[in-house]
C-alpha cells in the first residue's frame, strides 16, 4: 500500500476504509474484517458513528498486527474542551480495544476546539496518539489553530470528490504541511455520480469502474481516500485502484466536473453550526 508521510514523519496509507452509517454492530464488524482481509490497513471511524465497539471487535478478531494498522477516530462536539476531550479519548480507545491511536481528529470546527487541541497535544506528547488532525476546518480556522497552539495538525479530513474538488484548499494545506484527506469520495452517490457520463467514459478507456476512476483520481492528487461500502465486491473493487494511471487529458476532464461547492451542506451556515453544535449523542 502506498503511504503519505505526515508532517511528524508518521506514514499513513493513502487508501483506507470508512465506516460512517454502518450502524448495525454485526454488519460493521463483518465489513471491517472483510476490509482487513482485502488488504485495507487504515480504518476510519468516529465516536459519533456509534460503531467504535464493533470496529474494536473486528480489530481484536483480526490477525493483522497492530503496528500494521492505522486507526482513526474522531472527537464529537459535545466533548469539546480540555477535560472532556481527555475523557472522550479514553472512552474511544477502550471501545476500540486499543492502547494507542494512530490519528485523532476533531470532528467539527465548533465549540472549545482550542481546549480540545491542548488535550490532544498532551495525549500526543504522552504517546497515546501518533498524529493529530481536524475535519471540516476551513483554512482560516486551521490558521487560528496553528497560530495559537504548539502542534500543527497533520491532517484535515474534508469533503472531496469530483463535484467538490477542493483544489485551493489543497494548495493551502500543502503550503502548511497538512495532509488532505477526502471524506465522501463518491459524494455518497449524490448528483448521480456513479452514472456520470464523463467518469463512465474515462472508466471505459481503462477498463475500470466509476468508483475506481474516482479513487485513482484522488490518490493521483495525493489525497488520502476512505471509501465506505457494505458489499464485499465493492470493498474489493475500491481497493484495486493502483494498477493504472489516469492521463493528463482525463484529469483535465474530471477537473471540469467541479461545482466548487459542497454536495451536502455548508459548515459555515449558521443553521448547520447550530444543528451540529447542539447535536447530543449517547456516547
Ligand atoms: P462515500 O464513500 O462517498 O459513499 C458511500 C456510498 O457509495 C454508499 O452508498 C456505498 O454503497 C456506495 N458505494 C461504495 N463503493 C461503491 C462502488 N464501488 N460502486 C457503487 N457504489 C459504491 O460516502 P461516506 O461513507 O460518507 O464517506 C466515506 C467515509 O468518510 C465515511 O465512511 C467516513 O469514514 C468518512 N466521513 C467523514 C466525515 C467527516 O465529517 N469527517 C463525513 C462523512 C464521511 P454500499 O455501502 O451499499 O456499497
Tab-separated table of N, CA, C and O in Angstrom, residues 14-110:
chain	number	residue	atom	x	y	z
A	14	UNK	N	-2.538	5.678	1.870
A	14	UNK	CA	-3.247	6.667	1.042
A	14	UNK	C	-4.690	6.239	0.755
A	14	UNK	O	-5.510	7.028	0.301
A	15	UNK	N	-4.992	4.970	1.083
A	15	UNK	CA	-6.349	4.466	0.876
A	15	UNK	C	-6.779	3.705	2.125
A	15	UNK	O	-6.001	2.895	2.657
A	16	UNK	N	-7.996	3.989	2.581
A	16	UNK	CA	-8.486	3.318	3.775
A	16	UNK	C	-9.959	2.988	3.630
A	16	UNK	O	-10.550	3.144	2.555
A	17	UNK	N	-10.553	2.538	4.736
A	17	UNK	CA	-11.948	2.095	4.738
A	17	UNK	C	-12.724	2.919	5.757
A	17	UNK	O	-12.352	2.975	6.927
A	18	UNK	N	-13.813	3.565	5.311
A	18	UNK	CA	-14.647	4.376	6.195
A	18	UNK	C	-15.882	3.604	6.634
A	18	UNK	O	-16.435	2.813	5.866
A	19	UNK	N	-16.329	3.853	7.876
A	19	UNK	CA	-17.461	3.073	8.407
A	19	UNK	C	-18.655	3.938	8.829
A	19	UNK	O	-19.500	3.498	9.600
A	20	UNK	N	-18.727	5.160	8.298
A	20	UNK	CA	-19.878	6.023	8.583
A	20	UNK	C	-21.158	5.347	8.084
A	20	UNK	O	-21.180	4.775	6.985
A	21	UNK	N	-22.198	5.403	8.909
A	21	UNK	CA	-23.519	4.880	8.552
A	21	UNK	C	-23.584	3.350	8.468
A	21	UNK	O	-24.521	2.805	7.900
A	22	UNK	N	-22.559	2.670	8.998
A	22	UNK	CA	-22.682	1.214	9.151
A	22	UNK	C	-23.066	1.027	10.617
A	22	UNK	O	-22.202	0.905	11.498
A	23	UNK	N	-24.371	1.064	10.848
A	23	UNK	CA	-24.844	1.179	12.227
A	23	UNK	C	-25.035	-0.170	12.920
A	23	UNK	O	-24.848	-0.269	14.132
A	24	UNK	N	-25.402	-1.187	12.168
A	24	UNK	CA	-25.602	-2.492	12.798
A	24	UNK	C	-24.241	-3.049	13.236
A	24	UNK	O	-23.331	-3.187	12.408
A	25	UNK	N	-24.073	-3.379	14.533
A	25	UNK	CA	-22.755	-3.808	15.022
A	25	UNK	C	-22.205	-5.036	14.281
A	25	UNK	O	-21.014	-5.066	13.934
A	26	UNK	N	-23.070	-6.019	14.029
A	26	UNK	CA	-22.607	-7.234	13.343
A	26	UNK	C	-22.143	-6.915	11.931
A	26	UNK	O	-21.127	-7.435	11.452
A	27	UNK	N	-22.896	-6.043	11.263
A	27	UNK	CA	-22.531	-5.685	9.890
A	27	UNK	C	-21.219	-4.902	9.865
A	27	UNK	O	-20.350	-5.124	9.015
A	28	UNK	N	-21.072	-4.004	10.832
A	28	UNK	CA	-19.843	-3.196	10.892
A	28	UNK	C	-18.631	-4.102	11.135
A	28	UNK	O	-17.602	-3.972	10.460
A	29	UNK	N	-18.792	-5.036	12.063
A	29	UNK	CA	-17.696	-5.965	12.369
A	29	UNK	C	-17.325	-6.780	11.128
A	29	UNK	O	-16.149	-6.905	10.777
A	30	UNK	N	-18.354	-7.270	10.446
A	30	UNK	CA	-18.108	-8.060	9.225
A	30	UNK	C	-17.389	-7.225	8.159
A	30	UNK	O	-16.401	-7.664	7.553
A	31	UNK	N	-17.852	-5.988	7.950
A	31	UNK	CA	-17.251	-5.136	6.912
A	31	UNK	C	-15.787	-4.836	7.229
A	31	UNK	O	-14.935	-4.868	6.341
A	32	UNK	N	-15.497	-4.524	8.496
A	32	UNK	CA	-14.109	-4.189	8.865
A	32	UNK	C	-13.230	-5.426	8.688
A	32	UNK	O	-12.120	-5.332	8.139
A	33	UNK	N	-13.740	-6.592	9.093
A	33	UNK	CA	-12.946	-7.821	8.905
A	33	UNK	C	-12.695	-8.078	7.419
A	33	UNK	O	-11.578	-8.416	7.009
A	34	UNK	N	-13.733	-7.875	6.601
A	34	UNK	CA	-13.561	-8.093	5.155
A	34	UNK	C	-12.606	-7.060	4.554
A	34	UNK	O	-11.812	-7.390	3.670
A	35	UNK	N	-12.673	-5.851	5.046
A	35	UNK	CA	-11.743	-4.821	4.559
A	35	UNK	C	-10.307	-5.210	4.913
A	35	UNK	O	-9.394	-5.112	4.080
A	36	UNK	N	-10.103	-5.670	6.149
A	36	UNK	CA	-8.747	-6.057	6.570
A	36	UNK	C	-8.254	-7.248	5.747
A	36	UNK	O	-7.094	-7.285	5.322
A	37	UNK	N	-9.157	-8.203	5.505
A	37	UNK	CA	-8.765	-9.370	4.683
A	37	UNK	C	-8.434	-8.939	3.264
A	37	UNK	O	-7.550	-9.500	2.615
A	38	UNK	N	-9.124	-7.929	2.775
A	38	UNK	CA	-8.863	-7.417	1.417
A	38	UNK	C	-7.500	-6.730	1.341
A	38	UNK	O	-6.876	-6.701	0.276
A	39	UNK	N	-7.056	-6.171	2.470
A	39	UNK	CA	-5.746	-5.516	2.480
A	39	UNK	C	-5.756	-4.096	3.021
A	39	UNK	O	-4.705	-3.478	3.175
A	40	UNK	N	-6.943	-3.541	3.269
A	40	UNK	CA	-7.012	-2.199	3.870
A	40	UNK	C	-6.333	-2.265	5.237
A	40	UNK	O	-6.499	-3.241	5.985
A	41	UNK	N	-5.627	-1.200	5.583
A	41	UNK	CA	-4.992	-1.119	6.901
A	41	UNK	C	-5.452	0.117	7.663
A	41	UNK	O	-5.305	0.194	8.863
A	42	UNK	N	-5.965	1.105	6.934
A	42	UNK	CA	-6.499	2.320	7.569
A	42	UNK	C	-8.006	2.140	7.748
A	42	UNK	O	-8.726	1.906	6.773
A	43	UNK	N	-8.462	2.238	8.992
A	43	UNK	CA	-9.906	2.190	9.276
A	43	UNK	C	-10.288	3.537	9.888
A	43	UNK	O	-9.673	3.998	10.854
A	44	UNK	N	-11.328	4.155	9.306
A	44	UNK	CA	-11.763	5.485	9.751
A	44	UNK	C	-13.131	5.396	10.424
A	44	UNK	O	-14.132	5.129	9.765
A	45	UNK	N	-13.148	5.610	11.755
A	45	UNK	CA	-14.425	5.643	12.476
A	45	UNK	C	-14.517	6.969	13.224
A	45	UNK	O	-13.726	7.890	12.990
A	46	UNK	N	-15.515	7.084	14.096
A	46	UNK	CA	-15.712	8.312	14.880
A	46	UNK	C	-16.598	7.968	16.059
A	46	UNK	O	-17.438	7.057	15.956
A	47	UNK	N	-16.435	8.702	17.156
A	47	UNK	CA	-17.328	8.487	18.305
A	47	UNK	C	-18.776	8.627	17.846
A	47	UNK	O	-19.637	7.834	18.215
A	48	UNK	N	-19.042	9.595	16.984
A	48	UNK	CA	-20.428	9.862	16.591
A	48	UNK	C	-21.002	8.814	15.637
A	48	UNK	O	-22.195	8.816	15.380
A	49	UNK	N	-20.173	7.923	15.098
A	49	UNK	CA	-20.727	6.872	14.224
A	49	UNK	C	-21.344	5.745	15.055
A	49	UNK	O	-21.996	4.863	14.510
A	50	UNK	N	-21.079	5.772	16.357
A	50	UNK	CA	-21.636	4.790	17.295
A	50	UNK	C	-21.242	3.352	16.936
A	50	UNK	O	-21.987	2.420	17.213
A	51	UNK	N	-20.089	3.208	16.308
A	51	UNK	CA	-19.675	1.838	15.941
A	51	UNK	C	-18.215	1.550	16.320
A	51	UNK	O	-17.634	0.588	15.808
A	52	UNK	N	-17.660	2.361	17.215
A	52	UNK	CA	-16.276	2.110	17.628
A	52	UNK	C	-16.138	0.715	18.262
A	52	UNK	O	-15.125	0.034	18.044
A	53	UNK	N	-17.142	0.307	19.033
A	53	UNK	CA	-17.040	-1.011	19.705
A	53	UNK	C	-17.027	-2.137	18.667
A	53	UNK	O	-16.285	-3.119	18.807
A	54	UNK	N	-17.838	-1.995	17.620
A	54	UNK	CA	-17.871	-3.018	16.567
A	54	UNK	C	-16.541	-3.047	15.807
A	54	UNK	O	-16.018	-4.122	15.472
A	55	UNK	N	-15.989	-1.865	15.568
A	55	UNK	CA	-14.672	-1.801	14.912
A	55	UNK	C	-13.643	-2.489	15.811
A	55	UNK	O	-12.842	-3.311	15.353
A	56	UNK	N	-13.704	-2.189	17.119
A	56	UNK	CA	-12.769	-2.790	18.074
A	56	UNK	C	-12.853	-4.299	18.091
A	56	UNK	O	-11.831	-4.999	18.162
A	57	UNK	N	-14.079	-4.816	17.994
A	57	UNK	CA	-14.265	-6.273	17.988
A	57	UNK	C	-13.589	-6.888	16.761
A	57	UNK	O	-12.907	-7.905	16.843
A	58	UNK	N	-13.780	-6.232	15.616
A	58	UNK	CA	-13.166	-6.737	14.377
A	58	UNK	C	-11.639	-6.679	14.473
A	58	UNK	O	-10.949	-7.632	14.077
A	59	UNK	N	-11.118	-5.593	15.029
A	59	UNK	CA	-9.658	-5.461	15.149
A	59	UNK	C	-9.106	-6.566	16.058
A	59	UNK	O	-8.049	-7.150	15.780
A	60	UNK	N	-9.842	-6.848	17.127
A	60	UNK	CA	-9.388	-7.878	18.078
A	60	UNK	C	-9.425	-9.260	17.425
A	60	UNK	O	-8.570	-10.108	17.683
A	61	UNK	N	-10.426	-9.455	16.583
A	61	UNK	CA	-10.609	-10.759	15.932
A	61	UNK	C	-9.594	-10.985	14.806
A	61	UNK	O	-9.202	-12.114	14.521
A	62	UNK	N	-9.192	-9.895	14.162
A	62	UNK	CA	-8.293	-9.995	13.007
A	62	UNK	C	-6.882	-10.389	13.450
A	62	UNK	O	-6.469	-10.083	14.563
A	63	UNK	N	-6.156	-11.057	12.550
A	63	UNK	CA	-4.782	-11.403	12.931
A	63	UNK	C	-3.763	-10.423	12.343
A	63	UNK	O	-2.559	-10.683	12.350
A	64	UNK	N	-4.248	-9.276	11.841
A	64	UNK	CA	-3.304	-8.252	11.355
A	64	UNK	C	-2.621	-7.608	12.572
A	64	UNK	O	-3.283	-7.233	13.532
A	65	UNK	N	-1.295	-7.516	12.513
A	65	UNK	CA	-0.537	-6.980	13.645
A	65	UNK	C	-0.894	-5.513	13.878
A	65	UNK	O	-1.115	-4.762	12.919
A	66	UNK	N	-0.945	-5.120	15.146
A	66	UNK	CA	-1.317	-3.735	15.490
A	66	UNK	C	-0.459	-2.711	14.758
A	66	UNK	O	-0.942	-1.691	14.299
A	67	UNK	N	0.844	-2.979	14.650
A	67	UNK	CA	1.725	-1.959	14.059
A	67	UNK	C	1.470	-1.760	12.561
A	67	UNK	O	1.872	-0.759	11.988
A	68	UNK	N	0.781	-2.724	11.934
A	68	UNK	CA	0.439	-2.573	10.513
A	68	UNK	C	-0.827	-1.746	10.312
A	68	UNK	O	-1.131	-1.311	9.205
A	69	UNK	N	-1.598	-1.574	11.386
A	69	UNK	CA	-2.885	-0.887	11.276
A	69	UNK	C	-2.723	0.625	11.436
A	69	UNK	O	-1.782	1.092	12.088
A	70	UNK	N	-3.670	1.345	10.860
A	70	UNK	CA	-3.709	2.801	11.046
A	70	UNK	C	-5.158	3.135	11.409
A	70	UNK	O	-6.039	3.164	10.545
A	71	UNK	N	-5.389	3.348	12.712
A	71	UNK	CA	-6.769	3.515	13.184
A	71	UNK	C	-7.029	4.985	13.539
A	71	UNK	O	-6.312	5.597	14.327
A	72	UNK	N	-8.097	5.487	12.927
A	72	UNK	CA	-8.519	6.877	13.148
A	72	UNK	C	-9.866	6.898	13.852
A	72	UNK	O	-10.774	6.153	13.461
A	73	UNK	N	-9.992	7.754	14.875
A	73	UNK	CA	-11.331	8.082	15.356
A	73	UNK	C	-11.413	9.579	15.609
A	73	UNK	O	-10.425	10.298	15.429
A	74	UNK	N	-12.634	10.037	15.945
A	74	UNK	CA	-12.884	11.489	15.995
A	74	UNK	C	-13.640	11.873	17.256
A	74	UNK	O	-14.470	11.095	17.745
A	75	UNK	N	-13.353	13.071	17.699
A	75	UNK	CA	-13.957	13.642	18.899
A	75	UNK	C	-15.232	14.396	18.510
A	75	UNK	O	-15.178	15.273	17.635
A	76	UNK	N	-16.362	14.060	19.133
A	76	UNK	CA	-17.602	14.771	18.797
A	76	UNK	C	-17.716	16.103	19.549
A	76	UNK	O	-17.060	16.303	20.573
A	77	UNK	N	-18.525	17.011	19.017
A	77	UNK	CA	-18.632	18.391	19.521
A	77	UNK	C	-18.994	18.446	21.005
A	77	UNK	O	-18.460	19.287	21.736
A	78	UNK	N	-19.876	17.577	21.458
A	78	UNK	CA	-20.307	17.667	22.860
A	78	UNK	C	-19.161	17.386	23.831
A	78	UNK	O	-19.273	17.697	25.005
A	79	UNK	N	-18.068	16.795	23.331
A	79	UNK	CA	-16.908	16.526	24.185
A	79	UNK	C	-15.791	17.549	23.977
A	79	UNK	O	-14.652	17.332	24.393
A	80	UNK	N	-16.108	18.663	23.321
A	80	UNK	CA	-15.092	19.712	23.135
A	80	UNK	C	-14.685	20.286	24.488
A	80	UNK	O	-15.484	20.343	25.419
A	81	UNK	N	-13.411	20.698	24.571
A	81	UNK	CA	-12.889	21.244	25.835
A	81	UNK	C	-11.855	20.285	26.414
A	81	UNK	O	-11.869	19.089	26.118
A	82	UNK	N	-10.950	20.838	27.235
A	82	UNK	CA	-9.773	20.078	27.692
A	82	UNK	C	-10.137	18.786	28.432
A	82	UNK	O	-9.791	17.682	27.998
A	83	UNK	N	-10.875	18.912	29.536
A	83	UNK	CA	-11.151	17.727	30.370
A	83	UNK	C	-12.017	16.713	29.626
A	83	UNK	O	-11.770	15.506	29.680
A	84	UNK	N	-13.039	17.226	28.950
A	84	UNK	CA	-13.964	16.305	28.256
A	84	UNK	C	-13.259	15.548	27.140
A	84	UNK	O	-13.556	14.388	26.867
A	85	UNK	N	-12.296	16.201	26.503
A	85	UNK	CA	-11.564	15.529	25.430
A	85	UNK	C	-10.728	14.364	25.982
A	85	UNK	O	-10.706	13.274	25.413
A	86	UNK	N	-10.051	14.623	27.118
A	86	UNK	CA	-9.230	13.552	27.711
A	86	UNK	C	-10.104	12.341	28.031
A	86	UNK	O	-9.714	11.193	27.786
A	87	UNK	N	-11.300	12.608	28.541
A	87	UNK	CA	-12.214	11.521	28.927
A	87	UNK	C	-12.748	10.809	27.670
A	87	UNK	O	-12.802	9.576	27.610
A	88	UNK	N	-13.146	11.611	26.675
A	88	UNK	CA	-13.710	11.023	25.445
A	88	UNK	C	-12.677	10.146	24.747
A	88	UNK	O	-13.010	9.091	24.180
A	89	UNK	N	-11.422	10.563	24.798
A	89	UNK	CA	-10.352	9.771	24.184
A	89	UNK	C	-10.270	8.391	24.840
A	89	UNK	O	-10.190	7.368	24.146
A	90	UNK	N	-10.306	8.379	26.181
A	90	UNK	CA	-10.223	7.086	26.885
A	90	UNK	C	-11.415	6.203	26.535
A	90	UNK	O	-11.262	4.991	26.341
A	91	UNK	N	-12.594	6.800	26.406
A	91	UNK	CA	-13.792	6.030	26.059
A	91	UNK	C	-13.635	5.417	24.666
A	91	UNK	O	-13.886	4.228	24.456
A	92	UNK	N	-13.173	6.233	23.719
A	92	UNK	CA	-12.998	5.732	22.345
A	92	UNK	C	-11.967	4.611	22.314
A	92	UNK	O	-12.182	3.567	21.692
A	93	UNK	N	-10.846	4.836	23.006
A	93	UNK	CA	-9.767	3.847	22.984
A	93	UNK	C	-10.237	2.517	23.584
A	93	UNK	O	-9.935	1.442	23.058
A	94	UNK	N	-11.013	2.624	24.655
A	94	UNK	CA	-11.482	1.398	25.300
A	94	UNK	C	-12.489	0.674	24.403
A	94	UNK	O	-12.434	-0.546	24.271
A	95	UNK	N	-13.377	1.419	23.736
A	95	UNK	CA	-14.311	0.765	22.799
A	95	UNK	C	-13.553	0.093	21.655
A	95	UNK	O	-13.925	-0.971	21.170
A	96	UNK	N	-12.490	0.742	21.222
A	96	UNK	CA	-11.704	0.192	20.105
A	96	UNK	C	-10.761	-0.934	20.554
A	96	UNK	O	-10.114	-1.575	19.702
A	97	UNK	N	-10.689	-1.158	21.869
A	97	UNK	CA	-9.798	-2.182	22.458
A	97	UNK	C	-8.339	-1.946	22.060
A	97	UNK	O	-7.608	-2.873	21.730
A	98	UNK	N	-7.946	-0.669	22.081
A	98	UNK	CA	-6.575	-0.311	21.693
A	98	UNK	C	-5.864	0.367	22.855
A	98	UNK	O	-6.506	0.882	23.769
A	99	UNK	N	-4.524	0.391	22.801
A	99	UNK	CA	-3.811	1.156	23.818
A	99	UNK	C	-3.156	2.405	23.224
A	99	UNK	O	-2.539	3.191	23.943
A	100	UNK	N	-3.252	2.593	21.937
A	100	UNK	CA	-2.900	3.883	21.325
A	100	UNK	C	-3.695	4.012	20.026
A	100	UNK	O	-4.218	3.037	19.497
A	101	UNK	N	-3.766	5.263	19.576
A	101	UNK	CA	-4.493	5.567	18.342
A	101	UNK	C	-3.498	6.093	17.323
A	101	UNK	O	-2.508	6.726	17.694
A	102	UNK	N	-3.741	5.843	16.050
A	102	UNK	CA	-2.836	6.391	15.028
A	102	UNK	C	-3.167	7.841	14.710
A	102	UNK	O	-2.264	8.645	14.480
A	103	UNK	N	-4.466	8.147	14.654
A	103	UNK	CA	-4.863	9.517	14.304
A	103	UNK	C	-6.128	9.883	15.063
A	103	UNK	O	-7.118	9.140	15.020
A	104	UNK	N	-6.084	11.009	15.763
A	104	UNK	CA	-7.264	11.506	16.494
A	104	UNK	C	-7.647	12.845	15.875
A	104	UNK	O	-6.806	13.750	15.763
A	105	UNK	N	-8.900	12.946	15.452
A	105	UNK	CA	-9.362	14.136	14.728
A	105	UNK	C	-10.454	14.868	15.507
A	105	UNK	O	-11.344	14.223	16.078
A	106	UNK	N	-10.406	16.186	15.486
A	106	UNK	CA	-11.568	16.984	15.925
A	106	UNK	C	-12.585	16.891	14.783
A	106	UNK	O	-12.275	17.233	13.648
A	107	UNK	N	-13.789	16.407	15.100
A	107	UNK	CA	-14.749	16.076	14.037
A	107	UNK	C	-15.378	17.306	13.369
A	107	UNK	O	-15.631	17.302	12.173
A	108	UNK	N	-15.636	18.331	14.187
A	108	UNK	CA	-16.293	19.533	13.649
A	108	UNK	C	-15.620	20.768	14.239
A	108	UNK	O	-15.203	20.744	15.397
A	109	UNK	N	-15.572	21.862	13.476
A	109	UNK	CA	-14.840	23.054	13.940
A	109	UNK	C	-15.652	23.929	14.894
A	109	UNK	O	-15.670	25.152	14.758
A	110	UNK	N	-16.349	23.296	15.844
A	110	UNK	CA	-17.252	24.050	16.719
A	110	UNK	C	-16.933	23.811	18.187
A	110	UNK	O	-16.362	22.790	18.547
